[in-house]
XYZ file of C-alpha atoms in Angstrom:
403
model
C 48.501 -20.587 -9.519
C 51.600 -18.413 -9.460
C 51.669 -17.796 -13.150
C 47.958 -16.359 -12.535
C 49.163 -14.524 -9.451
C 51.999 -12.669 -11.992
C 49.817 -12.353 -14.676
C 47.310 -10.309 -13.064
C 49.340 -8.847 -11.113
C 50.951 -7.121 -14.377
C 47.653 -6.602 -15.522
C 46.564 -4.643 -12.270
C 49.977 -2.722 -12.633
C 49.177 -1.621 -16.068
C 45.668 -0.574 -15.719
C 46.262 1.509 -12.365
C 48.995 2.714 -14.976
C 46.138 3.924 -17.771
C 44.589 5.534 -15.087
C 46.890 7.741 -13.942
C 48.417 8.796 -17.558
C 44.402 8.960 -18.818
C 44.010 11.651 -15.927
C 46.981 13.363 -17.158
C 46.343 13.163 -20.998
C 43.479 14.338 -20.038
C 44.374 17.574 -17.953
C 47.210 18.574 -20.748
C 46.167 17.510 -23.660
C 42.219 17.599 -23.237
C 42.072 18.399 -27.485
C 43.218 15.033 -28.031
C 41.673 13.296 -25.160
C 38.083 13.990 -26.759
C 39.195 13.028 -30.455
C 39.972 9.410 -29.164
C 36.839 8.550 -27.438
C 36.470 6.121 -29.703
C 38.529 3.674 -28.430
C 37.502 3.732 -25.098
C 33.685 3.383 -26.256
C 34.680 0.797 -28.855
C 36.530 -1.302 -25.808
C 33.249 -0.665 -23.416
C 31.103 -1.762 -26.704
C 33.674 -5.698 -26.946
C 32.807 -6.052 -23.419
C 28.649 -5.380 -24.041
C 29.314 -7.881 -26.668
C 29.748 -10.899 -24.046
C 27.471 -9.806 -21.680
C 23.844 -11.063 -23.211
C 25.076 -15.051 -24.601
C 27.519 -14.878 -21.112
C 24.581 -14.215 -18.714
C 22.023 -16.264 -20.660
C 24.192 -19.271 -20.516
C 25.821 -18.869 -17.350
C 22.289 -18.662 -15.622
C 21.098 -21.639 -17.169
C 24.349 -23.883 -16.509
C 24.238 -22.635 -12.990
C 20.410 -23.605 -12.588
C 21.031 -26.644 -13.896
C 24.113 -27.487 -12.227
C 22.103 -27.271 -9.274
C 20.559 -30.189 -10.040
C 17.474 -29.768 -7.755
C 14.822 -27.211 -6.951
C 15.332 -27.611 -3.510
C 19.226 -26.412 -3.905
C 17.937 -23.813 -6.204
C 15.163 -21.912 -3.922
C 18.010 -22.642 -1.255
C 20.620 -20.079 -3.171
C 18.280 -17.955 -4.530
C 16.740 -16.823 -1.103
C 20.221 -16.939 -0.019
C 21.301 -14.306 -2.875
C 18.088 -11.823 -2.899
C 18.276 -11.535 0.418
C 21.984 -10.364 0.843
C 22.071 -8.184 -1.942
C 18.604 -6.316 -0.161
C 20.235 -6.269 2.982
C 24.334 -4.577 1.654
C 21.850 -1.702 -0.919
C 19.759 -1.083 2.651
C 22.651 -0.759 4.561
C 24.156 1.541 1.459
C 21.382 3.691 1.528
C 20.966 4.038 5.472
C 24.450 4.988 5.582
C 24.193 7.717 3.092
C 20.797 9.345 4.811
C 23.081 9.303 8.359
C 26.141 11.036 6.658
C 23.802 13.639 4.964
C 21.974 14.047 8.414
C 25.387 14.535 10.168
C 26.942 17.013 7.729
C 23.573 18.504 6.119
C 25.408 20.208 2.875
C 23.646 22.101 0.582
C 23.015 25.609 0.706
C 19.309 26.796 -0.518
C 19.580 28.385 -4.136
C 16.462 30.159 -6.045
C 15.837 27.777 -9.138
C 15.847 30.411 -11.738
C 17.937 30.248 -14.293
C 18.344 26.854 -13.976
C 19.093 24.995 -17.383
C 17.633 21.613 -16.128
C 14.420 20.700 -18.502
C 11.853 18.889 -16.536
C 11.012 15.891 -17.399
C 7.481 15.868 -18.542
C 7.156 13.059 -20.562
C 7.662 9.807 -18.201
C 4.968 7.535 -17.317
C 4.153 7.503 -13.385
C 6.301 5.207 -11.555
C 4.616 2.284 -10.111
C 6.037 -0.927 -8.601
C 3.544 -2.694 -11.106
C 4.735 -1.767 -14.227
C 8.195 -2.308 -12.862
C 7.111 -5.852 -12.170
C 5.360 -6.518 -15.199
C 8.467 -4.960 -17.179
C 10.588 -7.854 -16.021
C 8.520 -10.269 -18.169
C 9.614 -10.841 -21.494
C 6.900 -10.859 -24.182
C 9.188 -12.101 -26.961
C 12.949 -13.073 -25.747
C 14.196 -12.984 -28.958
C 13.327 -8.828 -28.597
C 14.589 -8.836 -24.750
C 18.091 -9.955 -26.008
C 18.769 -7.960 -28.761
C 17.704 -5.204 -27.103
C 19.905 -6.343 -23.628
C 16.971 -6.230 -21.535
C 18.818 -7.493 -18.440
C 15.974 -8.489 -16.012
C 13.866 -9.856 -18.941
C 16.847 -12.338 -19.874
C 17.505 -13.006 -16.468
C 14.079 -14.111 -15.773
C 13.656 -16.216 -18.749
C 16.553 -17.939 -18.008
C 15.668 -18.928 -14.847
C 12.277 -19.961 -16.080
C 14.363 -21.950 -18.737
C 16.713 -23.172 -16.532
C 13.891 -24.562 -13.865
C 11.978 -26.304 -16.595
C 14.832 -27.944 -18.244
C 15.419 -29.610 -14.220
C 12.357 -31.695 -15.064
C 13.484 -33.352 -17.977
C 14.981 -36.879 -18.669
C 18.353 -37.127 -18.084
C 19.592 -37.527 -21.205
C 17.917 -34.242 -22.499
C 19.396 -32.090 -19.930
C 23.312 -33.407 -21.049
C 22.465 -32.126 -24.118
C 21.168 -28.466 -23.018
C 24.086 -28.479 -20.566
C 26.578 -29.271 -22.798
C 25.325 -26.632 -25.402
C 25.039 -24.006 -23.099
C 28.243 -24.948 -21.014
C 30.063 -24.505 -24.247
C 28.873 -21.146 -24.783
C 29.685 -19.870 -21.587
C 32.931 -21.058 -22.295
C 32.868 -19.915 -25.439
C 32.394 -16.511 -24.092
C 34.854 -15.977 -21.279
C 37.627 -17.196 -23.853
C 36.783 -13.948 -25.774
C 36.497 -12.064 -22.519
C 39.885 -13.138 -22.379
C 40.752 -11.233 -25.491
C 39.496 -8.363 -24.943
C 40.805 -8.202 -21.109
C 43.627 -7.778 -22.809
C 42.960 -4.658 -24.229
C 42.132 -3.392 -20.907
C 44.958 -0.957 -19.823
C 44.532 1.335 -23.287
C 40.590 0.904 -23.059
C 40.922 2.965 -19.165
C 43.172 4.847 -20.525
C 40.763 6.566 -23.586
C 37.752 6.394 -21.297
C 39.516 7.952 -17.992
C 41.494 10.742 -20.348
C 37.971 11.712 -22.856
C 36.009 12.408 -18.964
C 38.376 14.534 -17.532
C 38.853 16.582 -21.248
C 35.066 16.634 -21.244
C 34.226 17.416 -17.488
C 37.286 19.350 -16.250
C 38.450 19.140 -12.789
C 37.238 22.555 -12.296
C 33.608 20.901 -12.260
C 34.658 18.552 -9.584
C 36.203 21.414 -7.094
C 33.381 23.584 -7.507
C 30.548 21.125 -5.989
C 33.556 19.273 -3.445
C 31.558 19.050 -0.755
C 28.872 17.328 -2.655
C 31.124 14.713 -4.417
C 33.391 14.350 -0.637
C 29.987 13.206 0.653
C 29.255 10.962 -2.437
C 32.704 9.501 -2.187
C 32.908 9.066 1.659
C 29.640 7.098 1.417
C 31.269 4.907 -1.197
C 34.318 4.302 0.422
C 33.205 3.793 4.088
C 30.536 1.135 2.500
C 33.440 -0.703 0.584
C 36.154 -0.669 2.856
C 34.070 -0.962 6.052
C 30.435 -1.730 5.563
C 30.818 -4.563 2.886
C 34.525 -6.202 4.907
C 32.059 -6.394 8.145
C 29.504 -7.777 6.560
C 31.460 -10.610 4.568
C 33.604 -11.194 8.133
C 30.205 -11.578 10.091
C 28.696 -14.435 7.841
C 32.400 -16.074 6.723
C 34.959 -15.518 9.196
C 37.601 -14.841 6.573
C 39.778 -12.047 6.056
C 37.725 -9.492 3.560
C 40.320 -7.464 2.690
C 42.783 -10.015 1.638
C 39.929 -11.430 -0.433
C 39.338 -8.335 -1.957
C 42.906 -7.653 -2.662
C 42.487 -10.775 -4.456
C 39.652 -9.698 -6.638
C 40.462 -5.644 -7.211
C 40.724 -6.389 -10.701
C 37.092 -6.001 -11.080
C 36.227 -3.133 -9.611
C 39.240 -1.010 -11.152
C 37.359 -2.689 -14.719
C 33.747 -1.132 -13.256
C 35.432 2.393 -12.420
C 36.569 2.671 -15.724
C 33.557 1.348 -18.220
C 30.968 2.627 -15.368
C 28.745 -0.176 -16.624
C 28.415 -2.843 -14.064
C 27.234 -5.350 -16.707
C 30.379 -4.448 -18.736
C 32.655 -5.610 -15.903
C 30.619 -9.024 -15.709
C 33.090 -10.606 -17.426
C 35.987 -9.625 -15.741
C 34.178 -10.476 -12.332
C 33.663 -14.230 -13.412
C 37.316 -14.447 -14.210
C 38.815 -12.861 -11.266
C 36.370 -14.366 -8.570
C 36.607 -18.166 -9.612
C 40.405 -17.752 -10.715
C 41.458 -15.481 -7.781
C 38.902 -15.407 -5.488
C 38.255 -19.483 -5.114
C 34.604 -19.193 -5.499
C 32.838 -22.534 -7.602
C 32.108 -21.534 -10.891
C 28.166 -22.807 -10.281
C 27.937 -19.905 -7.600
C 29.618 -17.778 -9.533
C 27.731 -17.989 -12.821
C 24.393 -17.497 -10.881
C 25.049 -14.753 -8.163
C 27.527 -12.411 -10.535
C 24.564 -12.105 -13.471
C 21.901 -11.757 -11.444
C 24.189 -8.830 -9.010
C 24.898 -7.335 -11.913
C 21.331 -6.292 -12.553
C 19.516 -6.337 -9.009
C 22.755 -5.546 -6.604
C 23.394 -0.971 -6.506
C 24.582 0.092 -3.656
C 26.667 2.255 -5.100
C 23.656 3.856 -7.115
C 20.916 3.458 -4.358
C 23.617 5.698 -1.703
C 24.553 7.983 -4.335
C 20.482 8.546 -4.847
C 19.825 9.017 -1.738
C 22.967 11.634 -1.127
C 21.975 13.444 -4.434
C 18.001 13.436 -3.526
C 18.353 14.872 0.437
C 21.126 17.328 -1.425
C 18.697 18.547 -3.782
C 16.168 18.983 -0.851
C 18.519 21.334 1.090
C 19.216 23.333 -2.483
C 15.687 23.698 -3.246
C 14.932 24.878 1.232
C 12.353 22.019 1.355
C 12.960 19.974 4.696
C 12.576 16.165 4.360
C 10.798 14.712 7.758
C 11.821 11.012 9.245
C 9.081 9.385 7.724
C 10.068 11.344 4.358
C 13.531 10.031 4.627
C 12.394 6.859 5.965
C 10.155 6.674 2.292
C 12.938 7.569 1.153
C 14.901 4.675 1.700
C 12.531 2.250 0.963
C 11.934 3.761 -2.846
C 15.513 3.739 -3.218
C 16.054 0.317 -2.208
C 12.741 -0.546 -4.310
C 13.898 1.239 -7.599
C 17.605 0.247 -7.421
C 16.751 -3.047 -8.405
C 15.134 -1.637 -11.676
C 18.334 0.504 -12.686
C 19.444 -0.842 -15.778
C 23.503 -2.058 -15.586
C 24.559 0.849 -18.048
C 26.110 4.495 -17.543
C 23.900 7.018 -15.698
C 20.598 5.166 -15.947
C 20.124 6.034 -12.405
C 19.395 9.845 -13.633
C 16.026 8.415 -14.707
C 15.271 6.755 -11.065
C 16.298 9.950 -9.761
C 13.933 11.750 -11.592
C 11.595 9.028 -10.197
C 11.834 10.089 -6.383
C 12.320 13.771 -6.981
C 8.758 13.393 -8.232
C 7.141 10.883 -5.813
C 8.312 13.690 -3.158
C 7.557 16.592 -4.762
C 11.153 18.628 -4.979
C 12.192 20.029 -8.213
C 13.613 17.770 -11.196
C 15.118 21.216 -12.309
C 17.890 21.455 -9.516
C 19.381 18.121 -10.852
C 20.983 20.749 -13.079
C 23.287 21.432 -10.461
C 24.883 17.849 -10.312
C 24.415 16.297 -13.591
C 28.511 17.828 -14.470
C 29.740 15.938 -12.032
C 27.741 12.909 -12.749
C 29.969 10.874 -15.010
C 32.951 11.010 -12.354
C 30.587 9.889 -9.208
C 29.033 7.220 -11.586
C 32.396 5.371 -12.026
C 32.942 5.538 -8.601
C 29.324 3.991 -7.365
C 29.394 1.614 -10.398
C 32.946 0.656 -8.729
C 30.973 0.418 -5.257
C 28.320 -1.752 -7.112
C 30.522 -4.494 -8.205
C 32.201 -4.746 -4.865
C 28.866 -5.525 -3.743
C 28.412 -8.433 -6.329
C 32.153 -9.480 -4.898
C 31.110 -9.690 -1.303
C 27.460 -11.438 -1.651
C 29.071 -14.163 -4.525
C 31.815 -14.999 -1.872
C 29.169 -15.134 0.919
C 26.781 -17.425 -0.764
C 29.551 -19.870 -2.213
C 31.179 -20.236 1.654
C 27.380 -21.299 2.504
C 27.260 -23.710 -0.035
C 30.952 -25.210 0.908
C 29.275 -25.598 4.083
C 26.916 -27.555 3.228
């Protein structure tokens, strides 16, 4: 235990490390910084690699380590339930803030560069539903259709609990060796971590300036603000109220994960590195683990659903259109709704906010004025979203200890 105490320890050290000479490289040299995006998108790419065979597998074990539906309907409610409840309490934080501090100055939307989007299909919570059903699996994972995967393998994993013993040891032992499989390359490319935030950190600050960031501060101080009073006070109360243990030591224990999410702004990227730190570091059973982390890593954003709800009430105020209490109130509830349909991938919550902007009729041309700064807040909500994951896998696998 205190070799893997060092060791990540060193690792921590040097990735804060690639941070803060990325950021620099970045201001200084910003030429060079955007020549060697490639290795920063060829590290985020290794980690992609893992993530379909590592959730597939690590689903099914977990269902099947179970070893009863009962224990399984048990865990699930258990899971959906918290992960609803921390994006709610995301996204009513965010609509207080923005009713407290009400930034945004009305702007006349010429001019704007923005094209609306004409071409999307009206949202509706059908299709949504009916897009998490796989028609052909064998499409759904090479295509890294998250929710698709994730309910086949549940489906999977449920059926193979009614079959003889003897033919469940054999799926388990197949699939158990692939998910071990898996996080033994993880390892490998963990390693590569430090220069990895280093390229990507470096190529967004070349590419976005910190100009970008000063001129819309009070925007991105509200973004951030959100983010940080949900991790470091929202998410710690929550995790104290249901465990009784100390949240911040435990998420000390477990940073390693969310520095990973800041820097490859891809929640499903980090998945890897969350499985690793939170059973190694964090003292959470692997079964827990390998069910609540893949399915968090699609259906948990509450980093995404406050930043939505920030960047839609901001948008209001820029385009002079006042949003009632029932508005903001609908408001809410979409976000909460559609959060669980962002995919686990770089600013795919631009679409969703497209979405709302839409459903409550304010102009999908002022997202024009936020879409520089996007990148930077989406490493920080992605960051948000996996401390989420953190808090709910810990939560669930003290219930089951209970037990």
């Amino acid at each position: 235990m205190i070799k893997k105490i060092k060791k990540y320890a060193t690792t921590n050290t040097l990735v804060i490390f690639g941070i803060v000479l990325g950021v620099l490289f970045g201001i200084f040299f910003p030429e060079l910084a955007l020549k060697q995006k490639m290795i920063g998108t060829a590290f985020v790419y290794f980690l992609k690699m893992l993530v379909v065979p590592l959730v597939f597998a690590s689903i099914f074990v977990a269902i099947l380590g179970l070893g009863s539906i009962e224990h399984l309907k048990r865990m699930g409610l258990k899971t959906i339930g918290l992960y609803v409840l921390t994006t709610a309490l995301a996204v009513t934080a965010a609509i207080t803030v923005m009713n407290i501090f009400h930034i945004g100055e009305h702007v006349s939307s010429s001019g704007l560069a923005y094209e609306k989007a004409t071409t999307l299909a009206p949202f509706s919570f059908e299709n949504m539903i009916l897009s998490f059903i796989p028609t052909n699996i064998f499409h759904a994972l090479s295509e890294g259709q998250m929710m698709q995967i994730i309910v086949f393998a549940i489906l999977f994993g449920v059926a193979s609990l009614y079959l003889v013993p003897k033919q469940k040891e054999a799926l388990n032992t197949l699939f158990t060796a692939i998910s071990e499989a898996m996080l033994k390359m993880a390892e490998w490319v963990i390693l590569l971590t430090p220069i990895g935030v280093f390229s990507l950190i470096s190529y967004v600050i070349a590419e976005q300036g910190i100009d970008v960031v000063f001129g819309l501060y009070k925007y991105v101080l509200v973004v951030i603000g959100v983010i940080i009073f949900h991790g470091l006070v929202t998410l710690p109360a929550v995790l104290r109220f249901f465990t009784k243990i100390n949240p911040y030591s435990y998420l000390s224990d477990v940073r390693e994960a969310p520095i990973m999410a800041f820097s490859t702004a891809s929640s499903a990227a980090t998945l890897p590195v969350s499985m690793r730190v939170t059973e190694e570091m964090g003292g959470i059973d692997k079964k827990t683990a390998s069910f609540v982390l893949p399915l968090g890593a699609t259906v948990s954003m509450d980093g995404t659903a406050a930043y939505l709800s920030v960047a839609v009430l901001y948008i209001a105020n820029l385009a002079g259109v006042a949003l009632s209490l029932g508005d903001q109130i609908l408001l809410g509830i979409t976000v909460v709704a559609l959060s669980v349909g962002v995919a686990a991938l770089p600013s795919a919550s631009l679409v969703m906010m497209v979405i709302i902007l839409n459903q409550l009729g304010l102009p999908v041309e002022y997202m024009a004025l936020i879409v520089a700064v996007d990148r930077i807040l989406d490493m920080c909500r992605t960051s948000l979203n996996v401390t989420s994951d953190l808090i709910v896998t810990k939560i669930v696998d003290e219930f089951e200890k209970r037990r």
